[in-house]
GROMACS .gro file of C-alpha atoms in nm:
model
  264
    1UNK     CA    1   0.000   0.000   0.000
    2UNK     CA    2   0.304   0.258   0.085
    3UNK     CA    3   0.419   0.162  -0.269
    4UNK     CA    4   0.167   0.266  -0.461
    5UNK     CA    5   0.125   0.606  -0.305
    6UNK     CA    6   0.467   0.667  -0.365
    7UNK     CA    7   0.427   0.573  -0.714
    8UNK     CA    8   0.100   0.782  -0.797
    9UNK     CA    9   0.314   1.047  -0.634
   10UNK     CA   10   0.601   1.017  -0.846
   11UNK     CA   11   0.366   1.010  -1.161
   12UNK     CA   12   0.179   1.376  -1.034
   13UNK     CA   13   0.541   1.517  -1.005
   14UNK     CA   14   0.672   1.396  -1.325
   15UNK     CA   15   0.364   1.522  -1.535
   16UNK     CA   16   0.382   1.865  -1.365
   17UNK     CA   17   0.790   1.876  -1.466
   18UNK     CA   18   0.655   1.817  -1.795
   19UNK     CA   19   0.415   2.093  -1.815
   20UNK     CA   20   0.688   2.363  -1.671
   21UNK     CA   21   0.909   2.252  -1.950
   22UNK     CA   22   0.659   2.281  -2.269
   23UNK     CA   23   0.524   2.674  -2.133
   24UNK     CA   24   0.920   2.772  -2.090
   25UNK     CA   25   1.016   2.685  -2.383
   26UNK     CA   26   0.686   2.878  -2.571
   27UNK     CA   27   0.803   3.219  -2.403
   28UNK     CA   28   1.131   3.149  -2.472
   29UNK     CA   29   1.027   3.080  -2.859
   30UNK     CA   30   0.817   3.429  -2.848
   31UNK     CA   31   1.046   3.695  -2.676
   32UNK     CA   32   1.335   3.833  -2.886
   33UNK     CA   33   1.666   3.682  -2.867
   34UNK     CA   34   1.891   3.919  -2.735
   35UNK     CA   35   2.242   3.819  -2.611
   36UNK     CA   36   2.570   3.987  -2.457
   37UNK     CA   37   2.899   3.949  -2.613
   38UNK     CA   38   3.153   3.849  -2.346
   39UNK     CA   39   3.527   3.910  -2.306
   40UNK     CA   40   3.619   3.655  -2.534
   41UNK     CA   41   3.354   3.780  -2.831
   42UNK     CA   42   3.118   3.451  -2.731
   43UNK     CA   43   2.742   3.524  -2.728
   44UNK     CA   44   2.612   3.557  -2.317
   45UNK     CA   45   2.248   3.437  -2.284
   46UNK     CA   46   2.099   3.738  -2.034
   47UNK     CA   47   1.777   3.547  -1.977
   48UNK     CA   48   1.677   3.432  -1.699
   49UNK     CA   49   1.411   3.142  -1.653
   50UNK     CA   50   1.065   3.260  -1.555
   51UNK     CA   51   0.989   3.191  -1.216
   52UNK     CA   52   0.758   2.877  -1.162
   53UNK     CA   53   0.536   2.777  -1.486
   54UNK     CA   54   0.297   3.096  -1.548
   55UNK     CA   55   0.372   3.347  -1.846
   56UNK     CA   56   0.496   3.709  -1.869
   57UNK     CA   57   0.240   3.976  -1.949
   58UNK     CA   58   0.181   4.056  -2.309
   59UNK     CA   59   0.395   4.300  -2.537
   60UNK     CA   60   0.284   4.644  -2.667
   61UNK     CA   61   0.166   4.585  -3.004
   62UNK     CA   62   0.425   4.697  -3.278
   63UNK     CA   63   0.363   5.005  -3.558
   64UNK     CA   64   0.206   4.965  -3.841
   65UNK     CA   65   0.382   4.791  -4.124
   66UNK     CA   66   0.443   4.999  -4.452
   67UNK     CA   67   0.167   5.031  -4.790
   68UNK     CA   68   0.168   4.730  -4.996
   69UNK     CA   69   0.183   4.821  -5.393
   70UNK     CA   70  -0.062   4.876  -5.608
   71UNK     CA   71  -0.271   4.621  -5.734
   72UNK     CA   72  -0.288   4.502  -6.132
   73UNK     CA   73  -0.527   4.689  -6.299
   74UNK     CA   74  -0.896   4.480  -6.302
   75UNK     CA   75  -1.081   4.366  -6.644
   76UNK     CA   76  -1.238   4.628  -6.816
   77UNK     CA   77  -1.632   4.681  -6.737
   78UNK     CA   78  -1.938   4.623  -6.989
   79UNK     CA   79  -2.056   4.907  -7.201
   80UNK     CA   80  -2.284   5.125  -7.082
   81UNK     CA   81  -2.618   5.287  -7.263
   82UNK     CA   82  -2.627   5.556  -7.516
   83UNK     CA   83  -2.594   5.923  -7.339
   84UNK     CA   84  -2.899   6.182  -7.380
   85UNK     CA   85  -2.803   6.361  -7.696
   86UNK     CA   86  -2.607   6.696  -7.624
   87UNK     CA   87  -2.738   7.048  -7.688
   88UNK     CA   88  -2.642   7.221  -8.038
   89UNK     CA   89  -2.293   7.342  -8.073
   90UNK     CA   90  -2.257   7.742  -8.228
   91UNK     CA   91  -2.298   7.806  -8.603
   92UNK     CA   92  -2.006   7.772  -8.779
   93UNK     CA   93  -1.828   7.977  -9.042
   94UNK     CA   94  -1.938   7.979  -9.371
   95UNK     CA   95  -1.717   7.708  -9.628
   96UNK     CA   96  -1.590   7.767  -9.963
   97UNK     CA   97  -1.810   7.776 -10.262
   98UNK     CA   98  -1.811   7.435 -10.453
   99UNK     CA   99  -1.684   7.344 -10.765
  100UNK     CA  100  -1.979   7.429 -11.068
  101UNK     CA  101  -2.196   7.182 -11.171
  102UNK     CA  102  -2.266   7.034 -11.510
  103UNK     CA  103  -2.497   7.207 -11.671
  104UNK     CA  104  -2.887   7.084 -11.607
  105UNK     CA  105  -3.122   6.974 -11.859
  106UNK     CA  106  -3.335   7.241 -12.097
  107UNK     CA  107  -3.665   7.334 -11.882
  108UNK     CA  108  -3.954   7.317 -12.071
  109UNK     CA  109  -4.039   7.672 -12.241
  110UNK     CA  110  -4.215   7.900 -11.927
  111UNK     CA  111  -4.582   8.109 -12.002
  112UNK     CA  112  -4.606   8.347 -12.218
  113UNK     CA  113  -4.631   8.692 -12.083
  114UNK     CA  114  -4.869   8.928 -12.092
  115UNK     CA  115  -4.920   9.199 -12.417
  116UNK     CA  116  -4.721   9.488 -12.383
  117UNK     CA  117  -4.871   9.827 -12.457
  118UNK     CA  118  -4.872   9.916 -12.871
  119UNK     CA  119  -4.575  10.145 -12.944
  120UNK     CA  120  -4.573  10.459 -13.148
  121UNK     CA  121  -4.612  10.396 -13.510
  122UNK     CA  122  -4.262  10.448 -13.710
  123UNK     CA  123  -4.467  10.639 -13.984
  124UNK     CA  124  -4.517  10.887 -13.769
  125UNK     CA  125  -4.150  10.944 -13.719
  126UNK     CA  126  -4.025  10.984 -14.122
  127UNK     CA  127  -3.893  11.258 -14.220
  128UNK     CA  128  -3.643  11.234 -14.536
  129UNK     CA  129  -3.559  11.450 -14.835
  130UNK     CA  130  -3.321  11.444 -15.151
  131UNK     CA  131  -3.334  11.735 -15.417
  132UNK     CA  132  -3.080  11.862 -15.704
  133UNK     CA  133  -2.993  12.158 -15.889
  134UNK     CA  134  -3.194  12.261 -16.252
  135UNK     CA  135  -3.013  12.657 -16.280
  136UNK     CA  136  -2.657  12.659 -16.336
  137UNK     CA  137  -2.563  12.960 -16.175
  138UNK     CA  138  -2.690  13.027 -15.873
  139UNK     CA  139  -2.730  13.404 -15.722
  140UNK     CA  140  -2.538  13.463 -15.425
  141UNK     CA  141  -2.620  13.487 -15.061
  142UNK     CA  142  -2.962  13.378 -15.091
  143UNK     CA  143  -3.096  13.006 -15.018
  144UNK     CA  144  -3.031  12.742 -15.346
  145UNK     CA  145  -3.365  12.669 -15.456
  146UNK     CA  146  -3.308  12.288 -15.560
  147UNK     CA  147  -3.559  12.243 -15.788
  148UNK     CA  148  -3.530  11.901 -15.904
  149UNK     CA  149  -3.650  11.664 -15.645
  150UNK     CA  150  -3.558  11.286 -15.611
  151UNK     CA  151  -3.757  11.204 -15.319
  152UNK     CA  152  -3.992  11.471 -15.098
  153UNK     CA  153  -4.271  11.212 -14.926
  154UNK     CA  154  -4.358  11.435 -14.594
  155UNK     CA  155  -4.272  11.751 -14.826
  156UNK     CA  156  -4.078  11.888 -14.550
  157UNK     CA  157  -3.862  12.044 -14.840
  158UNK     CA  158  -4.019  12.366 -14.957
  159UNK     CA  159  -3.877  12.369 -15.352
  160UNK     CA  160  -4.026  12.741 -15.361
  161UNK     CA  161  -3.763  12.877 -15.101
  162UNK     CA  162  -3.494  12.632 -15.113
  163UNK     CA  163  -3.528  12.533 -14.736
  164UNK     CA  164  -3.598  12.228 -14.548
  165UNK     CA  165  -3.818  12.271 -14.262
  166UNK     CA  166  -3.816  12.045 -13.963
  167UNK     CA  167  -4.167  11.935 -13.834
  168UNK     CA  168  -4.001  11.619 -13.616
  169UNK     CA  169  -3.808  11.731 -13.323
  170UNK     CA  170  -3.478  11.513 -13.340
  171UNK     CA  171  -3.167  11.463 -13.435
  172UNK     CA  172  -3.084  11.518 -13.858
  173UNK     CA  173  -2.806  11.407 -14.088
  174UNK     CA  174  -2.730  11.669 -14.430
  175UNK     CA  175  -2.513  11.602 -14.658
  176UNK     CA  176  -2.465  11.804 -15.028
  177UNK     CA  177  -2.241  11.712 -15.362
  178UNK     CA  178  -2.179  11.984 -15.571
  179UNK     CA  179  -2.021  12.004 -15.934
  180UNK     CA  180  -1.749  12.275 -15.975
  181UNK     CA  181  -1.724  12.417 -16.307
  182UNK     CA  182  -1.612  12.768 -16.468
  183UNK     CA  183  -1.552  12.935 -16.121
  184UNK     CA  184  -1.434  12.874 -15.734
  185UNK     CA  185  -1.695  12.791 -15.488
  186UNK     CA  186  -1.772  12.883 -15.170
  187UNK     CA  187  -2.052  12.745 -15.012
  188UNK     CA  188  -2.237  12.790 -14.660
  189UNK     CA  189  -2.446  12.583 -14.462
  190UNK     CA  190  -2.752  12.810 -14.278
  191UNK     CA  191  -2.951  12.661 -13.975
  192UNK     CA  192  -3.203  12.912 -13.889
  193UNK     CA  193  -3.021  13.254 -13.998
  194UNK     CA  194  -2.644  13.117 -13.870
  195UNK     CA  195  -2.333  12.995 -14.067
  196UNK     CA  196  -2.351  12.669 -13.923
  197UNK     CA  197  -2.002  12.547 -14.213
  198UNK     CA  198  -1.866  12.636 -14.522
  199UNK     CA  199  -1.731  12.487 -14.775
  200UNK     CA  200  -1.442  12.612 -15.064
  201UNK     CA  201  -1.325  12.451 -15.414
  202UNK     CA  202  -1.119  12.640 -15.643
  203UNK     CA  203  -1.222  12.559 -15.959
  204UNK     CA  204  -0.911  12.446 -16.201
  205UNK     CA  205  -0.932  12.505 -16.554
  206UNK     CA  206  -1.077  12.288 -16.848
  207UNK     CA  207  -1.175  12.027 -16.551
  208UNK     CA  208  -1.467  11.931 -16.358
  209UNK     CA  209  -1.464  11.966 -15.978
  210UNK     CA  210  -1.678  11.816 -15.684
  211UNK     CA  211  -1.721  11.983 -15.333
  212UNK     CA  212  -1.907  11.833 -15.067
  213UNK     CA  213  -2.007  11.834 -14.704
  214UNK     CA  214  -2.190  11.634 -14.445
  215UNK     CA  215  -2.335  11.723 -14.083
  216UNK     CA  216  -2.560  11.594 -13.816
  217UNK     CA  217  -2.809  11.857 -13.637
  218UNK     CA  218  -3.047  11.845 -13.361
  219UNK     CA  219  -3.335  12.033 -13.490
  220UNK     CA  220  -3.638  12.177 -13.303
  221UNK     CA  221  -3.985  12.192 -13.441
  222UNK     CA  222  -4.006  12.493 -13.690
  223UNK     CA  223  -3.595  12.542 -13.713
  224UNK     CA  224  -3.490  12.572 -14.098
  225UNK     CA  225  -3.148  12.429 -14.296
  226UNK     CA  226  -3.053  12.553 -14.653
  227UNK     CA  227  -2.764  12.612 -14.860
  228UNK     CA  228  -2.655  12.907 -15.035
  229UNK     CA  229  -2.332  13.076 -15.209
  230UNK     CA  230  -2.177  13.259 -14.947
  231UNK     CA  231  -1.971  13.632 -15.051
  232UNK     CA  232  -1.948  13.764 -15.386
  233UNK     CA  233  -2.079  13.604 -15.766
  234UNK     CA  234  -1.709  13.499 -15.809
  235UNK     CA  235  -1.793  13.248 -15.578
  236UNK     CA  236  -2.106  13.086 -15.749
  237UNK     CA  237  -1.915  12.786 -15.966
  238UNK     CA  238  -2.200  12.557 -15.890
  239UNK     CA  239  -2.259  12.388 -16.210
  240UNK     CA  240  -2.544  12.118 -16.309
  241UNK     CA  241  -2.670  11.962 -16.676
  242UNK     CA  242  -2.823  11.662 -16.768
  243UNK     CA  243  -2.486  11.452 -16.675
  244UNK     CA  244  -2.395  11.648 -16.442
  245UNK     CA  245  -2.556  11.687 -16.052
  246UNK     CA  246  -2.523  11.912 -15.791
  247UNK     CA  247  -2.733  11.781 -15.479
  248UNK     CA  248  -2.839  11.876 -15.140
  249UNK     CA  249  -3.024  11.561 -14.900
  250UNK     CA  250  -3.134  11.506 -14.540
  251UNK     CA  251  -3.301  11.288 -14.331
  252UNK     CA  252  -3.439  11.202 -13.952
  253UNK     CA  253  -3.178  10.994 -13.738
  254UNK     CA  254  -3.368  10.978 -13.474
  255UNK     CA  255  -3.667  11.170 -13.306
  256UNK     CA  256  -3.730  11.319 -12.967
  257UNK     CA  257  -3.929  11.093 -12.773
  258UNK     CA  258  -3.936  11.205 -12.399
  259UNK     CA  259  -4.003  10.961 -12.087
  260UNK     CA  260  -4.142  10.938 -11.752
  261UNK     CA  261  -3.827  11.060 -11.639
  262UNK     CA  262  -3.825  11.371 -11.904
  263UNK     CA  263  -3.516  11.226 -12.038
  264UNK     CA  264  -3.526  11.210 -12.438
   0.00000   0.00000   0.00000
């Protein structure tokens, strides 16, 4: 009976021996190693065994440890829906003309208008002349009465005194052709009692000469033109037979027609 208790005793002190063991050597795993050089340069072990089997209180918790690095980038999402539409940007500026294009198709003729209002007859705008010489000689400084007349329609030619009388206010071309024989001749154009030209052909001998002249008037209603032998008889060569012609013609260029304006 003695011998057992001593053995069960002997067992309780061997297991607690066992548990004082394993706890040491757990601190002694967690706390840092630190150790003293001695004399010699060998490493000292400072520790000292904790006292009986319980552990040491617990450490102040260390600093935080520094930023890990960035992550790789993750897969790209799935599209989203279609925005509202935005608002109108400004007007901008204004781009270069294009190039022509070729040339369309003929449209179909358009409607006729509508009947203008009748113009002026022509016939009432005629006014021509064209008259020769019968006497040979004329007298001087008095109007050539050209007796022989080629063409008188409106008789705006009076044969009796030799001067053309305008009845269409306008604008008037005169011309004359006059054969030169036996003396010089000097000849004057009259519009309305003035000299308007003159004219002068000496008159060589045992020949035939020509003198002639041509003008353009603006006449007014009632305004006269003639011809006549201007200075003394020496200067009345005008000659005419029946192959020979001394002449004196006119004509209307153009009337006077005024419009709204009061231009003509």
């Amino acid at each position: 009976m003695k011998l057992v208790r001593t053995v069960l005793l002997c067992l309780v002190l061997v297991v607690k021996l066992s548990y004082s063991q394993e706890e040491g050597e757990e601190v002694e795993a967690e706390a840092p190693e630190e150790h003293a050089e001695g004399p010699g340069g060998e490493v000292v072990d400072e520790r000292k065994p904790c006292a009986g089997w319980m552990g040491g209180v617990p450490g102040t918790p260390g600093h935080n440890g520094a930023s890990g690095r960035d992550g790789r980038d993750g897969r790209d999402g799935t599209k989203g829906e279609t925005g509202e539409p935005g608002a109108p940007g400004e007007k901008g500026d204004t781009g270069e003309p294009g190039l022509t294009g070729p040339e369309g198709p003929r449209g179909f003729p358009g409607t006729p208008g509508l009947k203008g209002d009748q113009g002026e007859s022509a016939l009432l705008y005629r006014s021509a002349f064209s008259v020769g010489l019968i006497d040979r000689t004329p007298m001087p400084n008095v109007p050539i009465k050209f007796n022989k007349i080629f063409y008188n329609g409106q008789r705006h030619y009076d044969d009796s005194t030799g001067k053309f009388r305008c009845s269409i206010p306008g604008v008037y071309y005169f011309t004359y052709h006059l054969t030169v024989y036996l003396k010089d001749v000097k000849v004057s154009l009259y519009k309305s009692d003035k000299t308007i030209m003159f004219t002068f052909d000496q008159f060589q001998e045992n020949n035939i000469d020509q003198a002639s002249g041509s003008i353009i008037l603006h006449l007014d209603t009632g305004e006269e033109v003639w011809l006549q032998v201007y200075g003394e008889e020496a200067y009345a060569g005008i000659y005419a037979d029946n192959i020979n012609d001394s002449t004196f013609s006119g004509f209307l260029l153009y009337p006077d027609i005024k419009t709204q304006n009061g231009d003509r």
